[in-house]
Short mmCIF file of N, CA and C in Angstrom, two decimals:
data_model
loop_
_atom_site.label_atom_id
_atom_site.label_comp_id
_atom_site.label_asym_id
_atom_site.label_seq_id
_atom_site.Cartn_x
_atom_site.Cartn_y
_atom_site.Cartn_z
N ALA D 1 -9.74 -11.14 -9.86
CA ALA D 1 -10.53 -10.46 -8.85
C ALA D 1 -9.70 -9.39 -8.12
N ILE D 2 -8.42 -9.72 -7.86
CA ILE D 2 -7.57 -8.75 -7.16
C ILE D 2 -7.36 -7.51 -8.02
N ILE D 3 -7.13 -7.69 -9.31
CA ILE D 3 -6.90 -6.55 -10.20
C ILE D 3 -8.14 -5.68 -10.31
N LEU D 4 -9.30 -6.29 -10.51
CA LEU D 4 -10.55 -5.53 -10.62
C LEU D 4 -10.85 -4.79 -9.32
N THR D 5 -10.67 -5.45 -8.20
CA THR D 5 -10.90 -4.81 -6.90
C THR D 5 -9.92 -3.67 -6.68
N SER D 6 -8.68 -3.83 -7.12
CA SER D 6 -7.67 -2.78 -6.97
C SER D 6 -8.04 -1.55 -7.78
N ILE D 7 -8.54 -1.76 -8.98
CA ILE D 7 -8.97 -0.64 -9.82
C ILE D 7 -10.14 0.08 -9.16
N LEU D 8 -11.09 -0.67 -8.63
CA LEU D 8 -12.23 -0.07 -7.91
C LEU D 8 -11.76 0.67 -6.66
N PHE D 9 -10.83 0.05 -5.92
CA PHE D 9 -10.25 0.66 -4.72
C PHE D 9 -9.68 2.03 -5.05
N SER D 10 -8.95 2.12 -6.14
CA SER D 10 -8.34 3.38 -6.53
C SER D 10 -9.37 4.39 -7.02
N ALA D 11 -10.32 3.93 -7.82
CA ALA D 11 -11.32 4.83 -8.38
C ALA D 11 -12.20 5.45 -7.30
N ILE D 12 -12.50 4.70 -6.26
CA ILE D 12 -13.36 5.21 -5.18
C ILE D 12 -12.70 6.38 -4.45
N HIS D 13 -11.38 6.44 -4.44
CA HIS D 13 -10.69 7.53 -3.76
C HIS D 13 -10.89 8.87 -4.47
N GLY D 14 -11.22 8.85 -5.76
CA GLY D 14 -11.62 10.06 -6.46
C GLY D 14 -10.53 10.97 -6.99
N SER D 15 -9.29 10.75 -6.66
CA SER D 15 -8.21 11.57 -7.17
C SER D 15 -7.52 10.81 -8.30
N TRP D 16 -7.64 11.32 -9.52
CA TRP D 16 -7.10 10.58 -10.66
C TRP D 16 -5.60 10.69 -10.80
N TYR D 17 -5.00 11.69 -10.13
CA TYR D 17 -3.55 11.83 -10.21
C TYR D 17 -2.85 10.61 -9.62
N GLY D 18 -3.36 10.10 -8.52
CA GLY D 18 -2.74 8.96 -7.85
C GLY D 18 -3.37 7.63 -8.19
N PHE D 19 -4.08 7.55 -9.32
CA PHE D 19 -4.81 6.33 -9.66
C PHE D 19 -3.89 5.11 -9.77
N ILE D 20 -2.79 5.23 -10.48
CA ILE D 20 -1.91 4.07 -10.68
C ILE D 20 -1.22 3.65 -9.38
N PRO D 21 -0.67 4.59 -8.58
CA PRO D 21 -0.08 4.14 -7.31
C PRO D 21 -1.08 3.49 -6.37
N ARG D 22 -2.31 4.02 -6.32
CA ARG D 22 -3.32 3.40 -5.46
C ARG D 22 -3.76 2.05 -5.99
N THR D 23 -3.80 1.90 -7.31
CA THR D 23 -4.12 0.59 -7.88
C THR D 23 -3.03 -0.41 -7.50
N ALA D 24 -1.78 0.02 -7.56
CA ALA D 24 -0.68 -0.86 -7.17
C ALA D 24 -0.78 -1.22 -5.69
N LEU D 25 -1.12 -0.24 -4.85
CA LEU D 25 -1.30 -0.51 -3.43
C LEU D 25 -2.44 -1.50 -3.22
N GLY D 26 -3.52 -1.33 -3.93
CA GLY D 26 -4.65 -2.25 -3.83
C GLY D 26 -4.26 -3.66 -4.24
N MET D 27 -3.45 -3.78 -5.30
CA MET D 27 -2.99 -5.10 -5.72
C MET D 27 -2.08 -5.71 -4.67
N LEU D 28 -1.22 -4.90 -4.07
CA LEU D 28 -0.34 -5.40 -3.01
C LEU D 28 -1.16 -5.88 -1.81
N LEU D 29 -2.13 -5.08 -1.39
CA LEU D 29 -2.97 -5.47 -0.26
C LEU D 29 -3.78 -6.72 -0.59
N GLY D 30 -4.26 -6.81 -1.82
CA GLY D 30 -4.99 -8.01 -2.24
C GLY D 30 -4.09 -9.24 -2.26
N PHE D 31 -2.86 -9.07 -2.73
CA PHE D 31 -1.91 -10.18 -2.76
C PHE D 31 -1.60 -10.65 -1.35
N VAL D 32 -1.42 -9.70 -0.44
CA VAL D 32 -1.12 -10.07 0.95
C VAL D 32 -2.29 -10.86 1.53
N PHE D 33 -3.51 -10.40 1.29
CA PHE D 33 -4.67 -11.15 1.80
C PHE D 33 -4.76 -12.53 1.16
N TYR D 34 -4.58 -12.59 -0.15
CA TYR D 34 -4.68 -13.85 -0.86
C TYR D 34 -3.63 -14.86 -0.38
N SER D 35 -2.43 -14.38 -0.15
CA SER D 35 -1.36 -15.30 0.21
C SER D 35 -1.36 -15.67 1.70
N THR D 36 -1.91 -14.81 2.56
CA THR D 36 -1.92 -15.12 3.99
C THR D 36 -3.26 -15.64 4.48
N GLY D 37 -4.33 -15.25 3.79
CA GLY D 37 -5.66 -15.64 4.24
C GLY D 37 -6.12 -14.84 5.46
N ASN D 38 -5.37 -13.81 5.81
CA ASN D 38 -5.67 -13.01 6.99
C ASN D 38 -5.86 -11.56 6.58
N LEU D 39 -7.06 -11.04 6.73
CA LEU D 39 -7.37 -9.67 6.33
C LEU D 39 -6.65 -8.63 7.19
N TRP D 40 -6.31 -8.98 8.42
CA TRP D 40 -5.68 -8.03 9.33
C TRP D 40 -4.33 -7.54 8.83
N TYR D 41 -3.59 -8.36 8.10
CA TYR D 41 -2.31 -7.90 7.54
C TYR D 41 -2.54 -6.76 6.54
N SER D 42 -3.54 -6.93 5.68
CA SER D 42 -3.85 -5.87 4.71
C SER D 42 -4.36 -4.62 5.40
N ILE D 43 -5.18 -4.81 6.42
CA ILE D 43 -5.70 -3.66 7.17
C ILE D 43 -4.55 -2.90 7.83
N PHE D 44 -3.62 -3.63 8.43
CA PHE D 44 -2.46 -3.00 9.07
C PHE D 44 -1.61 -2.24 8.05
N MET D 45 -1.38 -2.85 6.89
CA MET D 45 -0.58 -2.18 5.85
C MET D 45 -1.28 -0.91 5.37
N HIS D 46 -2.60 -0.96 5.22
CA HIS D 46 -3.36 0.22 4.79
C HIS D 46 -3.26 1.30 5.87
N PHE D 47 -3.33 0.91 7.13
CA PHE D 47 -3.18 1.86 8.24
C PHE D 47 -1.81 2.54 8.18
N ILE D 48 -0.76 1.75 7.98
CA ILE D 48 0.60 2.31 7.91
C ILE D 48 0.70 3.30 6.76
N ASN D 49 0.12 2.98 5.61
CA ASN D 49 0.13 3.88 4.47
C ASN D 49 -0.55 5.21 4.81
N ASN D 50 -1.75 5.13 5.39
CA ASN D 50 -2.47 6.35 5.74
C ASN D 50 -1.76 7.14 6.85
N PHE D 51 -1.20 6.44 7.82
CA PHE D 51 -0.48 7.10 8.90
C PHE D 51 0.74 7.86 8.36
N THR D 52 1.45 7.25 7.42
CA THR D 52 2.61 7.90 6.81
C THR D 52 2.19 9.18 6.09
N ALA D 53 1.07 9.13 5.37
CA ALA D 53 0.57 10.33 4.69
C ALA D 53 0.23 11.42 5.69
N LEU D 54 -0.37 11.04 6.82
CA LEU D 54 -0.70 12.04 7.84
C LEU D 54 0.55 12.66 8.45
N VAL D 55 1.57 11.86 8.66
CA VAL D 55 2.82 12.39 9.21
C VAL D 55 3.42 13.43 8.25
N PHE D 56 3.40 13.13 6.95
CA PHE D 56 3.93 14.09 5.99
C PHE D 56 3.08 15.35 5.93
N LEU D 57 1.76 15.21 6.05
CA LEU D 57 0.90 16.39 6.10
C LEU D 57 1.25 17.25 7.31
N LEU D 58 1.49 16.62 8.45
CA LEU D 58 1.86 17.36 9.65
C LEU D 58 3.20 18.08 9.47
N VAL D 59 4.16 17.40 8.89
CA VAL D 59 5.48 18.01 8.66
C VAL D 59 5.35 19.23 7.74
N TYR D 60 4.62 19.07 6.64
CA TYR D 60 4.44 20.21 5.72
C TYR D 60 3.66 21.34 6.39
N HIS D 61 2.66 20.99 7.18
CA HIS D 61 1.88 22.01 7.88
C HIS D 61 2.76 22.81 8.83
N ARG D 62 3.65 22.12 9.54
CA ARG D 62 4.55 22.81 10.47
C ARG D 62 5.58 23.67 9.74
N GLN D 63 5.79 23.39 8.45
CA GLN D 63 6.69 24.22 7.65
C GLN D 63 5.96 25.41 7.05
N GLY D 64 4.66 25.51 7.36
CA GLY D 64 3.87 26.65 6.90
C GLY D 64 3.16 26.46 5.58
N VAL D 65 3.13 25.23 5.07
CA VAL D 65 2.43 24.97 3.81
C VAL D 65 0.97 24.70 4.13
N ALA D 66 0.06 25.47 3.51
CA ALA D 66 -1.37 25.30 3.74
C ALA D 66 -1.87 24.04 3.05
N LEU D 67 -2.85 23.40 3.64
CA LEU D 67 -3.40 22.17 3.08
C LEU D 67 -3.95 22.39 1.67
N LYS D 68 -4.59 23.53 1.44
CA LYS D 68 -5.15 23.81 0.12
C LYS D 68 -4.06 23.99 -0.95
N ASP D 69 -2.82 24.29 -0.51
CA ASP D 69 -1.71 24.47 -1.44
C ASP D 69 -0.94 23.18 -1.71
N MET D 70 -1.42 22.07 -1.15
CA MET D 70 -0.73 20.78 -1.33
C MET D 70 -1.47 19.94 -2.36
N PRO D 71 -1.06 20.02 -3.60
CA PRO D 71 -1.68 19.14 -4.60
C PRO D 71 -1.19 17.71 -4.41
N ASP D 72 -1.81 16.77 -5.11
CA ASP D 72 -1.41 15.37 -5.01
C ASP D 72 0.06 15.17 -5.38
N SER D 73 0.57 16.02 -6.25
CA SER D 73 1.94 15.85 -6.73
C SER D 73 2.98 16.41 -5.76
N PHE D 74 2.58 16.89 -4.60
CA PHE D 74 3.49 17.53 -3.66
C PHE D 74 4.41 16.53 -2.98
N PHE D 75 4.03 15.28 -2.96
CA PHE D 75 4.81 14.24 -2.30
C PHE D 75 6.08 14.00 -3.10
N PRO D 76 7.26 14.02 -2.47
CA PRO D 76 8.52 13.85 -3.20
C PRO D 76 8.61 12.48 -3.88
N TRP D 77 9.06 12.46 -5.11
CA TRP D 77 9.13 11.21 -5.90
C TRP D 77 10.09 10.21 -5.29
N TRP D 78 11.18 10.70 -4.68
CA TRP D 78 12.20 9.79 -4.16
C TRP D 78 11.68 8.99 -2.97
N ILE D 79 10.72 9.53 -2.24
CA ILE D 79 10.13 8.78 -1.13
C ILE D 79 9.31 7.62 -1.68
N GLY D 80 8.61 7.84 -2.78
CA GLY D 80 7.86 6.76 -3.42
C GLY D 80 8.78 5.65 -3.90
N VAL D 81 9.91 6.02 -4.49
CA VAL D 81 10.87 5.02 -4.96
C VAL D 81 11.45 4.25 -3.77
N LEU D 82 11.81 4.95 -2.71
CA LEU D 82 12.34 4.30 -1.51
C LEU D 82 11.30 3.35 -0.91
N ALA D 83 10.06 3.79 -0.82
CA ALA D 83 9.00 2.94 -0.28
C ALA D 83 8.80 1.70 -1.14
N LEU D 84 8.86 1.86 -2.46
CA LEU D 84 8.71 0.72 -3.36
C LEU D 84 9.83 -0.29 -3.14
N LEU D 85 11.05 0.18 -3.00
CA LEU D 85 12.18 -0.72 -2.75
C LEU D 85 12.03 -1.47 -1.43
N VAL D 86 11.58 -0.76 -0.41
CA VAL D 86 11.38 -1.41 0.89
C VAL D 86 10.29 -2.47 0.80
N VAL D 87 9.19 -2.14 0.15
CA VAL D 87 8.08 -3.10 0.01
C VAL D 87 8.53 -4.33 -0.77
N VAL D 88 9.24 -4.12 -1.87
CA VAL D 88 9.72 -5.26 -2.67
C VAL D 88 10.66 -6.12 -1.86
N ALA D 89 11.58 -5.51 -1.12
CA ALA D 89 12.52 -6.28 -0.29
C ALA D 89 11.78 -7.07 0.78
N LEU D 90 10.79 -6.46 1.41
CA LEU D 90 10.02 -7.16 2.43
C LEU D 90 9.21 -8.31 1.84
N LEU D 91 8.63 -8.09 0.66
CA LEU D 91 7.87 -9.17 0.01
C LEU D 91 8.77 -10.33 -0.38
N ILE D 92 9.96 -10.05 -0.86
CA ILE D 92 10.90 -11.11 -1.22
C ILE D 92 11.30 -11.90 0.02
N LYS D 93 11.60 -11.18 1.10
CA LYS D 93 11.97 -11.86 2.35
C LYS D 93 10.80 -12.70 2.86
N TRP D 94 9.60 -12.15 2.84
CA TRP D 94 8.42 -12.87 3.31
C TRP D 94 8.17 -14.10 2.44
N TYR D 95 8.30 -13.95 1.14
CA TYR D 95 8.05 -15.06 0.22
C TYR D 95 9.05 -16.19 0.43
N LYS D 96 10.31 -15.84 0.69
CA LYS D 96 11.32 -16.87 0.95
C LYS D 96 11.05 -17.62 2.25
N ASN D 97 10.55 -16.92 3.26
CA ASN D 97 10.26 -17.55 4.54
C ASN D 97 8.91 -18.28 4.57
N ASN D 98 8.03 -17.94 3.64
CA ASN D 98 6.69 -18.54 3.59
C ASN D 98 6.35 -18.96 2.16
N PRO D 99 6.98 -20.00 1.65
CA PRO D 99 6.68 -20.41 0.27
C PRO D 99 5.23 -20.85 0.15
N PRO D 100 4.65 -20.70 -1.04
CA PRO D 100 3.25 -21.08 -1.22
C PRO D 100 3.06 -22.57 -0.93
N GLN D 101 1.95 -22.87 -0.30
CA GLN D 101 1.62 -24.25 0.03
C GLN D 101 0.66 -24.79 -1.02
N ALA D 102 0.93 -25.99 -1.49
CA ALA D 102 0.01 -26.63 -2.45
C ALA D 102 -1.23 -27.08 -1.71
N ASP D 103 -2.39 -26.89 -2.34
CA ASP D 103 -3.63 -27.37 -1.76
C ASP D 103 -3.63 -28.88 -1.78
N VAL D 104 -3.96 -29.45 -0.66
CA VAL D 104 -3.99 -30.89 -0.54
C VAL D 104 -5.44 -31.35 -0.48
N ILE D 105 -5.80 -32.24 -1.38
CA ILE D 105 -7.15 -32.78 -1.41
C ILE D 105 -7.05 -34.23 -0.95
N VAL D 106 -7.78 -34.54 0.09
CA VAL D 106 -7.77 -35.89 0.63
C VAL D 106 -9.09 -36.56 0.28
N ASN D 107 -9.00 -37.65 -0.42
CA ASN D 107 -10.20 -38.40 -0.78
C ASN D 107 -10.37 -39.54 0.21
N ASP D 108 -11.50 -39.57 0.88
CA ASP D 108 -11.76 -40.64 1.84
C ASP D 108 -12.56 -41.73 1.21
#
């Protein structure tokens, strides 16, 4: 369900250049919801992602780059790699501090 929803999440955005990164983001957000049971964590992460994109748009705009001249590929690749490393490190730390709990079924 997470994979299918992630593919839909990415397709709805309409830009095929970023399809795979958005699918990965959707899977990450789905995993966070699945493992925490709290939708607010995924909402917050999505907000941070969008806020970061807006900050970069503002920086490029102040450098005189017009919005129409910014294709999807304008984002520097090294920032994506750095963000991926940070996300992986945070997920590993979170997973170590919050190991999965086995479902307990109590028969009365």
